[in-house]
Coordinates of N, CA and C in Angstrom, one line a residue:
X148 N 34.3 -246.1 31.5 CA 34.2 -245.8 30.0 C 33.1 -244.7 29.8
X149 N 33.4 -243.7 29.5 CA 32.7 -242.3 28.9 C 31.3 -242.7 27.5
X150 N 30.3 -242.5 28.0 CA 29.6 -243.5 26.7 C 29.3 -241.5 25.9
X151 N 29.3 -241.7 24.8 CA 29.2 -240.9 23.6 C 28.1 -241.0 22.6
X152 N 27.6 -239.9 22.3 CA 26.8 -239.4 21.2 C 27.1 -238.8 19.9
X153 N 26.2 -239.0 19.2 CA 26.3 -238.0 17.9 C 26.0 -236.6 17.9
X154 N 26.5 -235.3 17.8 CA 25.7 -234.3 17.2 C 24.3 -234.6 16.1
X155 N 23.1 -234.1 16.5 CA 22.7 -234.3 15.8 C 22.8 -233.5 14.0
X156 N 23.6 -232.7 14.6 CA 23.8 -231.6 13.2 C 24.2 -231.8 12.4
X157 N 26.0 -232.0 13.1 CA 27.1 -232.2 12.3 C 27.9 -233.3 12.4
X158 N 27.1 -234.0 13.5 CA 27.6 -235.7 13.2 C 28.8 -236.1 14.1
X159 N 29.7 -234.6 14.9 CA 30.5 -234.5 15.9 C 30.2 -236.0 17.4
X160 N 31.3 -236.7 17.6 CA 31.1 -237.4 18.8 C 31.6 -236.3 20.2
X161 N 30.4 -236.9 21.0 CA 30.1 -236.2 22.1 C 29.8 -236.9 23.2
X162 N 30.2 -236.3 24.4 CA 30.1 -237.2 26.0 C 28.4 -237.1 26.0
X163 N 27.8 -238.2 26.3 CA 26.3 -238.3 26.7 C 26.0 -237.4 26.9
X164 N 26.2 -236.5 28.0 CA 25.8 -235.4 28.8 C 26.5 -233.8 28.3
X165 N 26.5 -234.0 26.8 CA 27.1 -232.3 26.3 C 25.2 -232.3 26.5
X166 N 26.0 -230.8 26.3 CA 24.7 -230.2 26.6 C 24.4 -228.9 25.4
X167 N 25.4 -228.9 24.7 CA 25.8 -228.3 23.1 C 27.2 -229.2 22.2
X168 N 26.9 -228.7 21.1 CA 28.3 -229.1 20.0 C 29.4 -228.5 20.2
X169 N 30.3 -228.9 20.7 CA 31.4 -228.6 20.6 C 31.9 -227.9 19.3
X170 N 31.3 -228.3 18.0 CA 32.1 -228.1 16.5 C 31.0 -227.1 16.4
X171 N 29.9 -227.3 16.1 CA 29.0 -226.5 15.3 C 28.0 -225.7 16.5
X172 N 28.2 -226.1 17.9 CA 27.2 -225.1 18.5 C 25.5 -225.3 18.2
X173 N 25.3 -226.5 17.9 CA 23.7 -227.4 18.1 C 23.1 -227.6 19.5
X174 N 22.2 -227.1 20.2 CA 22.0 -227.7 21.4 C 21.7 -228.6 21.3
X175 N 21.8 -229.8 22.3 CA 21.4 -231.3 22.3 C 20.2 -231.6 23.4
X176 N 20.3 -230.1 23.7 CA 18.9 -230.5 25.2 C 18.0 -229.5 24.9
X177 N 18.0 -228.8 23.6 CA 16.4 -228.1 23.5 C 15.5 -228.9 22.9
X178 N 14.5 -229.0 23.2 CA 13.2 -229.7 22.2 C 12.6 -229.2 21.0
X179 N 13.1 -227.5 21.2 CA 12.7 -227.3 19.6 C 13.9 -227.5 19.0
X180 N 13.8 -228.0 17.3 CA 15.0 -228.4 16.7 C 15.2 -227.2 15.9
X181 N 16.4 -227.2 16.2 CA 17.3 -226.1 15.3 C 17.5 -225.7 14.4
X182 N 16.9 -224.5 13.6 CA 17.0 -224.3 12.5 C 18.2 -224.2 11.6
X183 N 18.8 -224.7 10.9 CA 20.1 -225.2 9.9 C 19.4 -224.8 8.6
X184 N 19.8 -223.9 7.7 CA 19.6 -224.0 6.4 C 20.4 -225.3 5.9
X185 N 20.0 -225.8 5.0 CA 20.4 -226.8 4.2 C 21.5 -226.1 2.9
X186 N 22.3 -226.9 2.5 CA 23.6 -226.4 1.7 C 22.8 -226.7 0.1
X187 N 22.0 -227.6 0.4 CA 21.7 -228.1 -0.9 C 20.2 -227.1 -1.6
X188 N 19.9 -226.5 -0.4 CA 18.8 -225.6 -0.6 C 19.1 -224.1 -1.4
X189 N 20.5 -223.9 -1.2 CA 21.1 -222.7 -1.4 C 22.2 -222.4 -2.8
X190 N 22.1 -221.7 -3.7 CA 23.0 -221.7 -4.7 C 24.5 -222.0 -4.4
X191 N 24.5 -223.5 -5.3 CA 26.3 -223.6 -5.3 C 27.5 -222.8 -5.7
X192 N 28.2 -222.4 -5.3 CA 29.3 -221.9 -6.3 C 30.3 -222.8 -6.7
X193 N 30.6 -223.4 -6.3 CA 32.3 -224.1 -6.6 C 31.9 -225.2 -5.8
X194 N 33.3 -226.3 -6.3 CA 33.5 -227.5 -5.6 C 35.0 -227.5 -5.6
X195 N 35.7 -228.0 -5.1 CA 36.8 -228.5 -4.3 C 37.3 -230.2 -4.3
X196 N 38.0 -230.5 -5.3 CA 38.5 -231.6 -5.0 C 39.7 -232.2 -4.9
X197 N 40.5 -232.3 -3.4 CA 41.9 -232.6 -3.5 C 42.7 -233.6 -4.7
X198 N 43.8 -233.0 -5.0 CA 44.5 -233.8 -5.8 C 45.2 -235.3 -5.5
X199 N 45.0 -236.2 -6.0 CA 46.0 -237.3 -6.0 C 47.2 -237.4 -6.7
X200 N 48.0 -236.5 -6.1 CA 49.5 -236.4 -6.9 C 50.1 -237.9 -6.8
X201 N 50.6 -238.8 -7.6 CA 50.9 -239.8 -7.5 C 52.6 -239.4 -7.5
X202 N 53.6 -238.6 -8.0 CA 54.4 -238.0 -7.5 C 55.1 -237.7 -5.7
X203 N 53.9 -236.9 -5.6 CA 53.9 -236.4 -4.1 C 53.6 -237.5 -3.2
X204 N 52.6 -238.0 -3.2 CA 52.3 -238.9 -2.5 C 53.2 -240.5 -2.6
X205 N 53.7 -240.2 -3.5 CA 54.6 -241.6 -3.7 C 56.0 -241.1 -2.7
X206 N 56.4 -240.2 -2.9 CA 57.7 -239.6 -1.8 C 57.7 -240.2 -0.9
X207 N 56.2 -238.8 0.1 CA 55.7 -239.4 1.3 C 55.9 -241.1 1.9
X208 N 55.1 -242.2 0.6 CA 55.1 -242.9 1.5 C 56.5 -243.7 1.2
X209 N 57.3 -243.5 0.7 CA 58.4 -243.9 0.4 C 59.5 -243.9 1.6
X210 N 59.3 -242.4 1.8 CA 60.3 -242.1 3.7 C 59.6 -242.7 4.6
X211 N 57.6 -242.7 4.7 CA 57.1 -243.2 5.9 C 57.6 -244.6 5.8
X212 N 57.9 -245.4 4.5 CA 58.0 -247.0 4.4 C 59.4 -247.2 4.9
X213 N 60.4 -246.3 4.6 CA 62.0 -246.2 4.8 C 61.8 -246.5 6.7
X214 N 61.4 -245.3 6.6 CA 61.4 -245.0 8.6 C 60.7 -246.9 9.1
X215 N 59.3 -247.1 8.8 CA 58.5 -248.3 9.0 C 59.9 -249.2 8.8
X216 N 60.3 -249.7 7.6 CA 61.1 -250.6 7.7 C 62.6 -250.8 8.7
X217 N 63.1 -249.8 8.7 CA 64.1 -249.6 9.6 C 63.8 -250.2 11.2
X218 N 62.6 -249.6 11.5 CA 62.2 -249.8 12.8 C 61.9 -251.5 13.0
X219 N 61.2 -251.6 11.9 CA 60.7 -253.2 12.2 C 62.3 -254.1 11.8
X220 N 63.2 -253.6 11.0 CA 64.5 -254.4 10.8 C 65.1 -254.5 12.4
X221 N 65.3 -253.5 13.1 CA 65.4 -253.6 14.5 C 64.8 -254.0 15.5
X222 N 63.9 -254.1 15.5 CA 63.5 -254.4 16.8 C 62.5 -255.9 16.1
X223 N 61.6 -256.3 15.2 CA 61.4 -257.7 14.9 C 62.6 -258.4 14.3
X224 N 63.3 -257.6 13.4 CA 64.4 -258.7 12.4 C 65.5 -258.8 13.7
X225 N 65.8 -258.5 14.3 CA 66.5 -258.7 15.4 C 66.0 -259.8 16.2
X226 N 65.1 -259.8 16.4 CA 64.2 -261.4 17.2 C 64.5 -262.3 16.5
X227 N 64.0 -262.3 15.0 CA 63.8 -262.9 14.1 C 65.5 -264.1 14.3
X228 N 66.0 -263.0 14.2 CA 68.1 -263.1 13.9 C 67.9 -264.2 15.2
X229 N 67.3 -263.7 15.9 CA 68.5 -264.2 17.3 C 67.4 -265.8 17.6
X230 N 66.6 -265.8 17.2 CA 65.7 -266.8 17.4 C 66.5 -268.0 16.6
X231 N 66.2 -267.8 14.8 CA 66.7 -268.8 13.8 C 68.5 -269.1 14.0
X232 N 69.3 -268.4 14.8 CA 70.6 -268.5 14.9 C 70.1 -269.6 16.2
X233 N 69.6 -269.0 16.8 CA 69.4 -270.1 18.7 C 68.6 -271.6 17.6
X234 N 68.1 -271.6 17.2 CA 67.5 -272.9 16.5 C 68.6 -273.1 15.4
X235 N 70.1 -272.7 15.0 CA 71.1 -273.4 14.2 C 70.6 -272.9 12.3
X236 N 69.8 -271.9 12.6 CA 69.9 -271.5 11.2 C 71.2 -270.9 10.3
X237 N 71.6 -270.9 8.8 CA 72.5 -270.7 8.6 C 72.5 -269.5 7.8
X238 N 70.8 -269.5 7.5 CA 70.5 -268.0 7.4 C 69.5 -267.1 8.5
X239 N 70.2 -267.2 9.4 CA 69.4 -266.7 10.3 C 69.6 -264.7 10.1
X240 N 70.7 -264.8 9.4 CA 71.2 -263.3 9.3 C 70.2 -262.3 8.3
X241 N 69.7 -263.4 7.3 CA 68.7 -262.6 6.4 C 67.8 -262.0 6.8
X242 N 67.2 -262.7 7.8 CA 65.8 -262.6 8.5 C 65.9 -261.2 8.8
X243 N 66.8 -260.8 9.1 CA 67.2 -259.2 9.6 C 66.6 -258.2 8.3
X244 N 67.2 -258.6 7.2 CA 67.1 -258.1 6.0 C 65.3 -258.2 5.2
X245 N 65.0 -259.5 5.2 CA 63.5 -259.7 4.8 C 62.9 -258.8 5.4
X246 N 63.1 -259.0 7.1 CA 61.5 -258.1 7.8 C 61.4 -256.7 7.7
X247 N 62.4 -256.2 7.3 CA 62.7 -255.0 6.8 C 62.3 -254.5 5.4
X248 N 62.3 -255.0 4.8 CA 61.8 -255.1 3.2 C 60.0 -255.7 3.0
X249 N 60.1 -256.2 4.1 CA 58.4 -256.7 3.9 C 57.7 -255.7 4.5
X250 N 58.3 -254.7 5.9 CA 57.8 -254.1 5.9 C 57.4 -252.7 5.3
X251 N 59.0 -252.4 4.6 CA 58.5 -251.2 3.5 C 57.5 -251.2 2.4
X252 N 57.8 -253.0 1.8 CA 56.3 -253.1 0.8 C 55.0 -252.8 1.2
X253 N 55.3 -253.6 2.4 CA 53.9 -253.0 2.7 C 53.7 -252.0 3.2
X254 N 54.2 -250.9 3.9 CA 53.5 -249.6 4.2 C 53.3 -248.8 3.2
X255 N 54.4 -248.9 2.2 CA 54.1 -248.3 1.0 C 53.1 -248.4 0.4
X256 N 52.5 -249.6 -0.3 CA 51.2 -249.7 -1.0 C 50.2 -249.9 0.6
X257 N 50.2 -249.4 1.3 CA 49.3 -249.5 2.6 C 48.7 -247.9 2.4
X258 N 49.9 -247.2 2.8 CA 50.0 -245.7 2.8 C 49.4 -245.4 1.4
X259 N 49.7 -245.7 0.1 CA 49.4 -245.4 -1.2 C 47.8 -246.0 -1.5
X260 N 47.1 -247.0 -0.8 CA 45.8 -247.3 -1.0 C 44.6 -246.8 -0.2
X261 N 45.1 -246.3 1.4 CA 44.5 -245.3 1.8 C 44.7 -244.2 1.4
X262 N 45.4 -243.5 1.3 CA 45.7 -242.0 0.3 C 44.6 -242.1 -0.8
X263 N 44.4 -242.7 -1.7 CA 43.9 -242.8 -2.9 C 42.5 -242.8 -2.5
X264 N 42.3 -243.7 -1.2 CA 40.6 -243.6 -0.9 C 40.3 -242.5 -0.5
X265 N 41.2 -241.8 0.4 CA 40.6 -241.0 1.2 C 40.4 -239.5 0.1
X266 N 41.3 -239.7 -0.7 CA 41.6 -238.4 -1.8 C 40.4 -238.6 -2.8
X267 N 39.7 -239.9 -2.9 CA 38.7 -240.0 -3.8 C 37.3 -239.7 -3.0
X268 N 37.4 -240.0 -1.5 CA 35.9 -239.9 -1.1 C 35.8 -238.5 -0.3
X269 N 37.0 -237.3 -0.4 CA 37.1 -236.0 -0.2 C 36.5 -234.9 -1.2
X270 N 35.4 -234.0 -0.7 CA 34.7 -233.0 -1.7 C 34.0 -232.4 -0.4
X271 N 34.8 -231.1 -1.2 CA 34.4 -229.6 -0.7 C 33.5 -228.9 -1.3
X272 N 32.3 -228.7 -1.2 CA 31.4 -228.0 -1.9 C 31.1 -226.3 -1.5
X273 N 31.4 -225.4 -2.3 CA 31.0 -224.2 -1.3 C 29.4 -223.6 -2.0
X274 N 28.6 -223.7 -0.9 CA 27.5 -222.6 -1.1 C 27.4 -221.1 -0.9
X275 N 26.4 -220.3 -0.7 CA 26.3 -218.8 -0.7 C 26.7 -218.8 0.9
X276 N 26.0 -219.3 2.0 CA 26.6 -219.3 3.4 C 27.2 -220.2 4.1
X277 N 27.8 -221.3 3.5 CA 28.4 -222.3 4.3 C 29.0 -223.8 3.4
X278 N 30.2 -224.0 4.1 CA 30.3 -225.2 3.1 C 30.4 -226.6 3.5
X279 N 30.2 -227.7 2.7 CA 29.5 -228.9 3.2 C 30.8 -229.5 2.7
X280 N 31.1 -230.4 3.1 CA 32.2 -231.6 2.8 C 32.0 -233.3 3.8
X281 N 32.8 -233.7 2.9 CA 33.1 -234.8 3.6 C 34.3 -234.9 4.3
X282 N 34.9 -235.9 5.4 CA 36.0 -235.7 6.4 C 37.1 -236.7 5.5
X283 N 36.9 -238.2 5.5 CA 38.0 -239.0 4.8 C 36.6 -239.8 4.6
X284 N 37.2 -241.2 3.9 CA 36.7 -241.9 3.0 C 36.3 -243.3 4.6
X285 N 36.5 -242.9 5.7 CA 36.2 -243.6 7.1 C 34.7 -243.1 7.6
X286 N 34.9 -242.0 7.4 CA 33.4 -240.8 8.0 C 32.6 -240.5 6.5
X287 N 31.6 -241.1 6.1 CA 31.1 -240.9 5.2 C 29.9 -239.9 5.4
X288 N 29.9 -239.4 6.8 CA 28.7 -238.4 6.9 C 29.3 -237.2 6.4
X289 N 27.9 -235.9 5.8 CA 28.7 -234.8 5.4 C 28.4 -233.9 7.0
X290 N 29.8 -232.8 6.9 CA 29.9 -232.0 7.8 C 29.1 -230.2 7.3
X291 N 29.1 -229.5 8.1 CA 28.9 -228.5 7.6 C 29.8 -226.9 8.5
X292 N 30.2 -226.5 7.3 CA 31.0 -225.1 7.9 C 30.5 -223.9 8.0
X293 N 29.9 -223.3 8.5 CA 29.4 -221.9 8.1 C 30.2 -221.1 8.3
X294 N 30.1 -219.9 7.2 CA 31.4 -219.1 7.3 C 31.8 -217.9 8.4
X295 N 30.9 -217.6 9.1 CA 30.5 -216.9 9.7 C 31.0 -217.3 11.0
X296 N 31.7 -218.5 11.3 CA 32.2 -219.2 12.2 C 33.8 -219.6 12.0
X297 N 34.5 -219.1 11.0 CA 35.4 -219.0 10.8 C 36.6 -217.6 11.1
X298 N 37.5 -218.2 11.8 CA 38.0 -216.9 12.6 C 39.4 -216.5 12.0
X299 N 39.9 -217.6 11.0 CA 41.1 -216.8 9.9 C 41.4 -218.1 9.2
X300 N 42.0 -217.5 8.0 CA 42.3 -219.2 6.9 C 43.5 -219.1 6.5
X301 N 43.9 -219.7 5.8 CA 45.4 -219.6 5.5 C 45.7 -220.6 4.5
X302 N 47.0 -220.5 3.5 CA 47.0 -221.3 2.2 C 48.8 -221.9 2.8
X303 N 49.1 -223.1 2.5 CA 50.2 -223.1 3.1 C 51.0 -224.4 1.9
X304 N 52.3 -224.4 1.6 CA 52.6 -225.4 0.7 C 54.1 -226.2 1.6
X305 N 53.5 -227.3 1.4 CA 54.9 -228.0 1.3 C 55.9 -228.0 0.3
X306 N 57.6 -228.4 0.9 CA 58.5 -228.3 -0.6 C 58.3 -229.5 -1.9
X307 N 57.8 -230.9 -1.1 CA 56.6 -231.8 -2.4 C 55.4 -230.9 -2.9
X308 N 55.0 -230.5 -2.5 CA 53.7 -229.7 -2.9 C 53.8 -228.1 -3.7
X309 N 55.2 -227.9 -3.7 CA 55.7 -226.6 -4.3 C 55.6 -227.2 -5.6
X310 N 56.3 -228.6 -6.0 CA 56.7 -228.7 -7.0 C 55.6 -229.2 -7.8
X311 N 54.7 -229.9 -7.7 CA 53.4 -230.0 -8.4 C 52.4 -229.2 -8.0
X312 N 52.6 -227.7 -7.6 CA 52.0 -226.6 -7.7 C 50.4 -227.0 -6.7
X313 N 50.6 -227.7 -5.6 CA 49.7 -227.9 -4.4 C 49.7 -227.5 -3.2
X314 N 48.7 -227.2 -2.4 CA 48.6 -226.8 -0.7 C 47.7 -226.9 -0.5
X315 N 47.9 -226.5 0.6 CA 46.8 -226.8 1.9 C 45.9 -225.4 2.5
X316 N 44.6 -225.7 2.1 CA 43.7 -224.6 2.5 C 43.3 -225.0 4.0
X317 N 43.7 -223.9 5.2 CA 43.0 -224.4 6.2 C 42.3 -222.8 6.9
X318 N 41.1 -223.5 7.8 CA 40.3 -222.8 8.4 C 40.1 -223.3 10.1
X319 N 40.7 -222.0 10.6 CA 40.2 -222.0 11.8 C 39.1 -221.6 12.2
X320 N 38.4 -222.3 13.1 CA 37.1 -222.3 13.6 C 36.4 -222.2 14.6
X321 N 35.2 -221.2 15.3 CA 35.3 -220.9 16.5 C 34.6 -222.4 16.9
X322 N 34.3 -222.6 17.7 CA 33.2 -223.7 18.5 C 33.1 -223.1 19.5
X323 N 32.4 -224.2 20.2 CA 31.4 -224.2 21.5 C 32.6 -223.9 22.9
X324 N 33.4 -224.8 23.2 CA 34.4 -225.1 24.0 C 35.6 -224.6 23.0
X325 N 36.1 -224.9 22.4 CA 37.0 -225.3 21.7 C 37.7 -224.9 20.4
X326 N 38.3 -223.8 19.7 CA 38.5 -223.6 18.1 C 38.5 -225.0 17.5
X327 N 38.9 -225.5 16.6 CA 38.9 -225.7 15.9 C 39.8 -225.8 14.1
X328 N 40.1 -226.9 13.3 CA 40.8 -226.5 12.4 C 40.3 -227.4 11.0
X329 N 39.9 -227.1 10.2 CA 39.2 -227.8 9.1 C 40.6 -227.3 8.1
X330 N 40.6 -228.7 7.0 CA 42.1 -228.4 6.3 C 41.6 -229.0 4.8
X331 N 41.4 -228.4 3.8 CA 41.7 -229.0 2.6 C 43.1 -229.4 2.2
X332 N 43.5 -230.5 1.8 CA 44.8 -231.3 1.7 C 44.6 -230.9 0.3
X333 N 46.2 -231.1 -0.5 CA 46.7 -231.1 -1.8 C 45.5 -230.3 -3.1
X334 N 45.3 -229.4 -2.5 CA 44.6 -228.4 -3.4 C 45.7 -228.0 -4.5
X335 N 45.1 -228.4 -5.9 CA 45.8 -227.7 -6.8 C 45.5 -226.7 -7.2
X336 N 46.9 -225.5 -7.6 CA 46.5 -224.1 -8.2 C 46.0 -223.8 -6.6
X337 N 46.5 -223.9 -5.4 CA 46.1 -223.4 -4.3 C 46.3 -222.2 -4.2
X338 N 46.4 -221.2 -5.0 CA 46.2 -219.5 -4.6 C 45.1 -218.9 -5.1
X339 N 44.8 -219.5 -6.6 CA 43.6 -219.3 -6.9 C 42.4 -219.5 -6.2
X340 N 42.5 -221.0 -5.9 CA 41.8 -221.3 -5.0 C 41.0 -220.9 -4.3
X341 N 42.2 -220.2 -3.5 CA 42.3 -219.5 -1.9 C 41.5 -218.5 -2.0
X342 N 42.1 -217.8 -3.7 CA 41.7 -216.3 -3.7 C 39.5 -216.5 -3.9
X343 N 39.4 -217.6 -4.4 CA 37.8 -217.7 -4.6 C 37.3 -218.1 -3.0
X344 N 37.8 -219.0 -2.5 CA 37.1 -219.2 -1.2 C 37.0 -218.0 -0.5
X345 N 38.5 -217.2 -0.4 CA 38.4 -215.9 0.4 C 37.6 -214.8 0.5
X346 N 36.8 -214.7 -1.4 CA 36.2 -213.6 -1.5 C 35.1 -214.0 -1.0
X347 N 34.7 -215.4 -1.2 CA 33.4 -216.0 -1.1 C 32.8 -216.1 0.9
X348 N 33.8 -216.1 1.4 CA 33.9 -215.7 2.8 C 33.3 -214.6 3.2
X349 N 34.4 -213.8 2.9 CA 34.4 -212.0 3.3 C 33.0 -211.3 2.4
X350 N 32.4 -211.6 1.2 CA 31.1 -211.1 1.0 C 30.0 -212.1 1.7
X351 N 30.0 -213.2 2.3 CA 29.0 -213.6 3.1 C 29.3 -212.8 4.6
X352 N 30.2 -212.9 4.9 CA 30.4 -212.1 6.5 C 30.0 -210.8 6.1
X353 N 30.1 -209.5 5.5 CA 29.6 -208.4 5.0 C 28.1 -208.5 4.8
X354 N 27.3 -209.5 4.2 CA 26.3 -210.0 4.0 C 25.3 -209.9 5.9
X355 N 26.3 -210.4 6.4 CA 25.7 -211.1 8.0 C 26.4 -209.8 8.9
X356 N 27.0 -209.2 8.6 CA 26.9 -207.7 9.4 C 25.6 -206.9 10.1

């Protein structure tokens, strides 16, 4: 078993023996510590907070519950069947039907009460050189992006997300080893958006020329 660390920076899990961050490029083996401007030290511009389309997100978990239930109607409600029929049940045929339906209810409001946390404990903050967020409502540590480390972005919509006018802001990212992909989910008015993060990018990199 691989025993693992924290970045100290950005909070990244790491094999004992890195010897930098993978995400953010922190050494882990110098003794002087790293100088990091702080996000909070630095003028804010904007914040960022994904939408909880109750629409869109209801869809979603609607098909993931459809797919979930199907699967569990086959392969548990099928046990189910063949068990209560071998013990003389005379509804052993339902049981096909129930495990199927219990399991949609529940992925549904499963799917729909994670969504909800994760969309409420999600915030993008952007500063003059870098931006701070949180990952999901699981990882409560904040991360940090500096823009300067970003190697192209892109705005992208789904056909749910066309229609309540949402997308996905994402950023590719150099690292240590590794790119990288940081993604704002269900951004509404995602062009606008785009268009403020983008400028807010390209005059910091102009800035660090």
């Amino acid at each position: 078993m691989v025993s693992l660390m924290q970045c100290k920076f950005c909070g990244q899990q790491l094999p004992e023996n890195a010897i930098c961050c993978s995400r953010c490029g922190g050494s882990m083996t110098s003794s002087k510590k790293m100088h990091i401007p702080k996000p909070r030290d630095e003028e804010m511009m904007f914040n960022i907070k994904p939408a909880f389309d109750l629409a869109t997100l209801g869809v979603r978990a609607f098909f993931l519950a459809v797919f979930i239930g199907a699967v569990a109607m086959v392969t548990i409600g099928s046990i189910f069947t063949v068990v209560l029929s071998l013990l003389g049940s005379m509804n052993s045929f339902a049981a096909f039907w129930i495990t199927g339906v219990a399991f949609f209810i529940i992925t549904f409001w499963l799917f729909m009460y994670i969504a909800k946390k994760n969309t409420m404990a999600r915030k993008f903050t952007f500063y003059q050189s870098r931006m701070e967020y949180t990952y999901n409502a699981f990882d409560g540590k904040f991360r940090y992006l500096e823009y300067t480390s970003i190697l192209d972005s892109s705005v992208t919509k789904g056909p749910l997300q066309r229609m309540s006018n949402l997308g996905n802001i994402s950023f590719v990212c150099v690292g240590s080893f590794h790119d990288y992909v940081v993604v704002i989910g269900d951004v509404r008015d995602p062009d606008y958006v785009y268009k403020k993060v983008l400028d807010l990018i390209e005059v910091n990199k102009e800035m660090n020329k």
